[in-house]
Tab-separated table of C-alpha atoms and ligand atoms in Angstrom:
chain	number	residue	atom	x	y	z
C	29	MET	CA	103.942	124.684	107.249
C	30	THR	CA	103.333	121.046	108.136
C	31	ALA	CA	106.180	118.567	107.778
C	32	ALA	CA	106.220	116.201	104.789
C	33	LEU	CA	105.090	112.643	105.492
C	34	LEU	CA	108.523	111.328	104.491
C	35	ASP	CA	111.452	113.686	104.784
C	36	VAL	CA	114.778	112.191	103.748
C	37	GLN	CA	117.672	114.532	104.465
C	38	ASN	CA	121.241	114.060	103.287
C	39	VAL	CA	121.118	110.288	103.339
C	40	SER	CA	124.181	108.300	102.283
C	41	VAL	CA	124.449	104.519	102.173
C	42	ALA	CA	127.533	102.341	101.738
C	43	TYR	CA	128.205	98.649	101.238
C	44	GLY	CA	131.403	98.244	103.248
C	45	ARG	CA	133.564	101.112	102.041
C	46	ALA	CA	131.755	101.618	98.782
C	47	GLU	CA	129.257	104.445	99.112
C	48	VAL	CA	126.502	104.004	96.512
C	49	VAL	CA	123.950	106.577	97.698
C	50	HIS	CA	125.386	110.053	98.181
C	51	ASP	CA	123.735	112.760	100.223
C	52	VAL	CA	120.200	112.195	98.949
C	53	SER	CA	117.344	114.430	100.086
C	54	LEU	CA	113.739	113.933	99.048
C	55	LYS	CA	110.226	114.424	100.348
C	56	VAL	CA	106.867	112.747	99.990
C	57	GLU	CA	103.963	114.934	101.040
C	58	GLN	CA	100.879	113.356	102.581
C	59	GLY	CA	98.684	111.860	99.841
C	60	ALA	CA	101.245	112.334	97.050
C	61	LEU	CA	102.609	109.898	94.487
C	62	VAL	CA	106.302	110.636	94.130
C	63	THR	CA	108.648	108.833	91.783
C	64	VAL	CA	112.411	108.341	91.734
C	65	ILE	CA	113.542	107.423	88.244
C	66	GLY	CA	116.989	106.355	87.190
C	67	ALA	CA	118.977	103.787	85.278
C	68	ASN	CA	120.118	100.377	86.372
C	69	GLY	CA	122.511	100.588	89.301
C	70	ALA	CA	121.744	104.229	90.138
C	71	GLY	CA	121.146	103.269	93.784
C	72	LYS	CA	117.355	103.327	93.862
C	73	THR	CA	116.887	99.953	95.557
C	74	THR	CA	119.594	100.795	98.067
C	75	LEU	CA	117.839	104.059	98.922
C	76	LEU	CA	114.468	102.334	99.457
C	77	ASN	CA	116.064	99.656	101.612
C	78	ALA	CA	117.665	102.358	103.737
C	79	ILE	CA	114.353	104.202	104.177
C	80	MET	CA	112.705	100.931	105.176
C	81	GLY	CA	115.457	100.194	107.715
C	82	LEU	CA	116.891	97.154	105.920
C	83	LEU	CA	120.216	98.929	105.443
C	84	LYS	CA	122.109	101.330	107.676
C	85	ALA	CA	122.306	104.891	106.443
C	86	ARG	CA	123.886	108.195	107.403
C	87	GLY	CA	121.668	111.264	107.432
C	88	ARG	CA	118.128	111.802	108.658
C	89	ILE	CA	114.969	109.923	107.730
C	90	GLY	CA	111.891	111.719	108.998
C	91	PHE	CA	108.529	109.950	108.917
C	92	ARG	CA	105.295	111.440	110.255
C	93	GLY	CA	107.302	114.155	111.959
C	94	GLU	CA	109.590	111.727	113.843
C	95	ASP	CA	113.240	110.968	113.187
C	96	VAL	CA	113.190	107.231	112.413
C	97	SER	CA	116.839	107.056	111.291
C	98	SER	CA	117.857	104.831	114.164
C	99	VAL	CA	114.552	103.043	114.567
C	100	MET	CA	114.460	99.298	113.812
C	101	LEU	CA	112.682	97.884	110.779
C	102	GLU	CA	109.869	96.414	112.888
C	103	SER	CA	109.011	99.796	114.378
C	104	ARG	CA	109.124	101.475	110.967
C	105	VAL	CA	106.558	98.922	109.774
C	106	LYS	CA	104.395	99.692	112.797
C	107	ALA	CA	104.686	103.401	112.061
C	108	GLY	CA	103.215	102.753	108.592
C	109	LEU	CA	106.138	102.266	106.212
C	110	CYS	CA	105.837	99.396	103.765
C	111	LEU	CA	108.049	98.198	100.903
C	112	VAL	CA	107.066	96.049	97.930
C	113	PRO	CA	110.464	94.690	96.854
C	114	GLU	CA	111.566	94.288	93.260
C	115	ARG	CA	111.450	90.482	93.401
C	116	ARG	CA	107.966	90.613	94.891
C	117	GLU	CA	108.908	87.785	97.269
C	118	LEU	CA	105.658	85.890	97.441
C	119	PHE	CA	105.142	82.454	98.943
C	120	ALA	CA	104.887	80.526	95.679
C	121	ASP	CA	103.441	77.340	97.224
C	122	MET	CA	100.707	79.165	99.071
C	123	ALA	CA	97.354	80.326	97.752
C	124	VAL	CA	96.753	83.958	96.827
C	125	GLU	CA	94.504	84.482	99.845
C	126	ASP	CA	97.017	82.975	102.276
C	127	ASN	CA	99.711	85.301	100.918
C	128	LEU	CA	97.370	88.215	101.565
C	129	LEU	CA	96.546	87.051	105.075
C	130	LEU	CA	100.252	86.861	105.912
C	131	GLY	CA	100.583	90.522	104.973
C	132	GLY	CA	98.084	91.371	107.685
C	133	PHE	CA	99.447	89.163	110.417
C	134	ARG	CA	99.747	92.067	112.831
C	135	ARG	CA	96.051	92.877	112.478
C	136	SER	CA	93.103	91.340	114.277
C	137	ARG	CA	90.979	88.718	112.487
C	138	ALA	CA	88.173	91.208	112.010
C	139	GLU	CA	90.514	93.846	110.547
C	140	ARG	CA	92.046	91.324	108.179
C	141	LYS	CA	88.624	90.292	106.970
C	142	THR	CA	87.548	93.870	106.206
C	143	THR	CA	90.890	94.768	104.637
C	144	ILE	CA	90.931	91.689	102.417
C	145	GLU	CA	87.443	92.523	101.140
C	146	GLU	CA	88.579	96.094	100.351
C	147	ILE	CA	91.592	94.723	98.493
C	148	TYR	CA	89.435	92.278	96.545
C	149	SER	CA	87.140	95.073	95.494
C	150	ARG	CA	90.105	97.125	94.195
C	151	LEU	CA	91.904	94.128	92.726
C	152	PRO	CA	89.125	91.803	91.552
C	153	ARG	CA	91.620	89.620	89.717
C	154	LEU	CA	92.998	88.521	93.075
C	155	LYS	CA	89.539	87.585	94.253
C	156	GLU	CA	88.983	85.450	91.163
C	157	ARG	CA	92.261	83.702	91.890
C	158	ARG	CA	92.077	83.539	95.671
C	159	VAL	CA	92.682	79.753	95.846
C	160	GLN	CA	95.332	79.639	93.107
C	161	LEU	CA	98.958	79.100	94.149
C	162	ALA	CA	100.929	82.349	93.975
C	163	GLY	CA	103.705	80.644	92.005
C	164	THR	CA	101.345	79.972	89.103
C	165	LEU	CA	100.206	83.596	88.667
C	166	SER	CA	101.229	85.701	85.673
C	167	GLY	CA	103.815	88.452	86.196
C	168	GLY	CA	101.162	91.169	86.398
C	169	GLU	CA	99.045	89.169	88.826
C	170	ARG	CA	102.081	88.540	90.980
C	171	GLN	CA	102.785	92.255	91.145
C	172	MET	CA	99.153	92.882	92.091
C	173	LEU	CA	99.414	90.245	94.817
C	174	ALA	CA	102.619	91.799	96.156
C	175	MET	CA	100.841	95.159	96.299
C	176	GLY	CA	97.735	93.608	97.864
C	177	ARG	CA	99.824	91.897	100.506
C	178	ALA	CA	101.539	95.182	101.357
C	179	LEU	CA	98.150	96.893	101.658
C	180	MET	CA	97.034	94.288	104.192
C	181	ALA	CA	99.354	96.070	106.663
C	182	ARG	CA	97.362	99.290	106.023
C	183	PRO	CA	100.496	101.353	105.349
C	184	THR	CA	100.643	105.140	105.423
C	185	LEU	CA	103.451	105.164	102.864
C	186	LEU	CA	103.668	102.428	100.260
C	187	MET	CA	107.095	102.169	98.623
C	188	LEU	CA	107.405	100.151	95.430
C	189	ASP	CA	110.636	99.004	93.839
C	190	GLU	CA	110.201	98.754	90.059
C	191	PRO	CA	106.711	97.318	89.902
C	192	SER	CA	106.883	97.413	86.077
C	193	LEU	CA	109.848	95.048	85.913
C	194	GLY	CA	109.280	92.212	83.470
C	195	LEU	CA	105.727	93.255	82.613
C	196	ALA	CA	104.260	93.891	79.157
C	197	PRO	CA	103.350	97.566	78.496
C	198	ARG	CA	99.620	96.891	78.753
C	199	ILE	CA	100.065	95.225	82.138
C	200	VAL	CA	102.304	98.077	83.319
C	201	ARG	CA	99.420	100.438	82.574
C	202	ASP	CA	97.054	98.253	84.639
C	203	VAL	CA	99.456	98.152	87.572
C	204	PHE	CA	100.075	101.909	87.473
C	205	HIS	CA	96.363	102.536	87.202
C	206	ILE	CA	95.990	100.652	90.476
C	207	LEU	CA	98.547	103.004	92.033
C	208	THR	CA	96.604	106.105	91.021
C	209	ASP	CA	93.442	104.471	92.316
C	210	LEU	CA	95.127	103.658	95.634
C	211	ARG	CA	96.175	107.238	96.061
C	212	THR	CA	92.530	108.245	96.189
C	213	THR	CA	92.235	106.154	99.380
C	214	GLY	CA	94.786	108.406	101.074
C	215	VAL	CA	97.824	106.114	100.834
C	216	SER	CA	100.971	108.047	99.914
C	217	ILE	CA	103.271	106.382	97.404
C	218	LEU	CA	107.006	106.404	96.685
C	219	LEU	CA	107.562	104.709	93.343
C	220	VAL	CA	111.058	103.777	92.203
C	221	GLU	CA	111.253	103.043	88.487
C	222	GLN	CA	113.501	102.544	85.497
C	223	ASN	CA	110.424	102.880	83.309
C	224	ALA	CA	110.513	106.663	83.447
C	225	ARG	CA	107.815	107.226	80.893
C	226	ALA	CA	105.192	105.197	82.767
C	227	ALA	CA	106.230	106.592	86.157
C	228	LEU	CA	106.088	110.231	85.004
C	229	GLU	CA	102.567	109.681	83.712
C	230	VAL	CA	101.201	108.863	87.164
C	231	ALA	CA	103.438	110.859	89.532
C	232	ASP	CA	102.774	114.256	91.151
C	233	TYR	CA	106.466	114.950	91.608
C	234	ALA	CA	109.642	113.322	90.321
C	235	TYR	CA	113.298	112.930	91.249
C	236	VAL	CA	116.007	111.747	88.896
C	237	MET	CA	118.750	109.623	90.446
C	238	GLU	CA	122.069	109.131	88.697
C	239	LEU	CA	125.164	107.408	90.089
C	240	GLY	CA	123.796	107.500	93.616
C	241	ALA	CA	122.765	111.156	93.693
C	242	ILE	CA	119.627	113.158	92.931
C	243	THR	CA	120.510	115.221	89.861
C	244	LYS	CA	117.151	116.753	89.079
C	245	GLN	CA	113.702	117.160	90.562
C	246	GLY	CA	110.462	118.789	89.546
C	247	SER	CA	107.031	118.225	88.120
C	248	PRO	CA	106.765	115.208	85.813
C	249	ALA	CA	106.030	117.609	82.945
C	250	ASP	CA	109.300	119.496	83.556
C	251	ILE	CA	111.332	116.322	83.861
C	252	ALA	CA	109.776	114.866	80.717
C	253	GLN	CA	110.875	117.956	78.775
C	254	ASP	CA	114.506	117.932	79.818
C	255	PRO	CA	116.333	117.109	76.559
C	256	ARG	CA	119.126	115.185	78.235
C	257	LEU	CA	116.706	113.053	80.215
C	258	VAL	CA	114.530	112.478	77.205
C	259	GLU	CA	117.548	111.025	75.477
C	260	SER	CA	118.751	108.940	78.439
C	261	TYR	CA	115.544	107.571	79.880
C	262	LEU	CA	112.598	108.262	77.703
C	263	GLY	CA	113.886	107.232	74.297
C	264	LEU	CA	113.845	109.596	71.366
C	265	GLY	CA	110.415	110.494	70.061
P	397	ATP	P1	118.490	98.302	89.645
P	397	ATP	O1	117.450	99.003	88.921
P	397	ATP	O2	119.418	97.516	88.758
P	397	ATP	O3	118.020	97.528	90.850
P	397	ATP	P2	119.238	100.403	91.411
P	397	ATP	O4	119.153	101.803	90.973
P	397	ATP	O5	118.146	99.903	92.285
P	397	ATP	O6	119.434	99.463	90.180
P	397	ATP	P3	121.007	99.439	93.443
P	397	ATP	O7	120.500	98.032	93.338
P	397	ATP	O8	120.639	100.212	94.627
P	397	ATP	O9	120.627	100.255	92.148
P	397	ATP	O10	122.586	99.377	93.313
P	397	ATP	C1	123.429	100.526	93.413
P	397	ATP	C2	124.883	100.117	93.406
P	397	ATP	O11	125.177	99.386	94.583
P	397	ATP	C3	125.250	99.208	92.250
P	397	ATP	O12	126.517	99.608	91.777
P	397	ATP	C4	125.329	97.831	92.860
P	397	ATP	O13	126.241	97.026	92.192
P	397	ATP	C5	125.757	98.126	94.271
P	397	ATP	N1	125.249	97.137	95.226
P	397	ATP	C6	123.953	96.761	95.377
P	397	ATP	N2	123.824	95.843	96.346
P	397	ATP	C7	125.061	95.619	96.828
P	397	ATP	C8	125.614	94.771	97.848
P	397	ATP	N3	124.828	93.990	98.587
P	397	ATP	N4	126.939	94.829	98.056
P	397	ATP	C9	127.739	95.630	97.325
P	397	ATP	N5	127.295	96.463	96.359
P	397	ATP	C10	125.984	96.457	96.111
């Protein structure tokens, strides 16, 4: 059996003495779209930041068959990990295209040129708005730009922290459609979401996180049928 692309084993994360992620294990297989759903404050952002190397964690984080637990952020990026943070963190006073180019700063000029054209063909809205300042984009466009910028680094695993946040349902569908489209290019995706319904529609496999721990995992269809979860996260009916 080949190892999963991302193999998180018994990871715990604390802020000072307060442990907020407890003994979490999860896997993302090559080419899969995996979601972690959970309420506000469940520890999802903390977990992603630990995988990325922004926070110290106990336990083992395996990526592409290597233990990257004690590897610095910079090297995790080089290995192909990439995080689109919840706040999207764009350069508001810079044009769309310049934001994209910054995402590919490690690449050669030629690579950036090809990658940006690929991104424009998948996200034509960004091409239309290439000279517009990022700060003047709509919420959905900003999320697309944040994703486009991450893709400029040509990641192996794209991690997204609540891409649906603040977006109208129709725009959420557009953004999630882009994720399913991206998966066909071979990028693996770890999607952290409070919007369980939308996330379960696109995922291949799902984990439920509650109070810092994984309390359930399975196919999105199984998770969507769990009566307790339906009540807590999916709304009745
Ligand atoms: P949200 O969807 O609201 O972002 P989340 O599931 O991503 O929630 P986290 O942001 O990881 O949850 O937060 C988990 C817990 O850790 C919360 O109780 C939060 O208050 C706490 N926490 C987050 N950041 C810090 C910090 N820098 N210092 C101390 N506690 C923190």
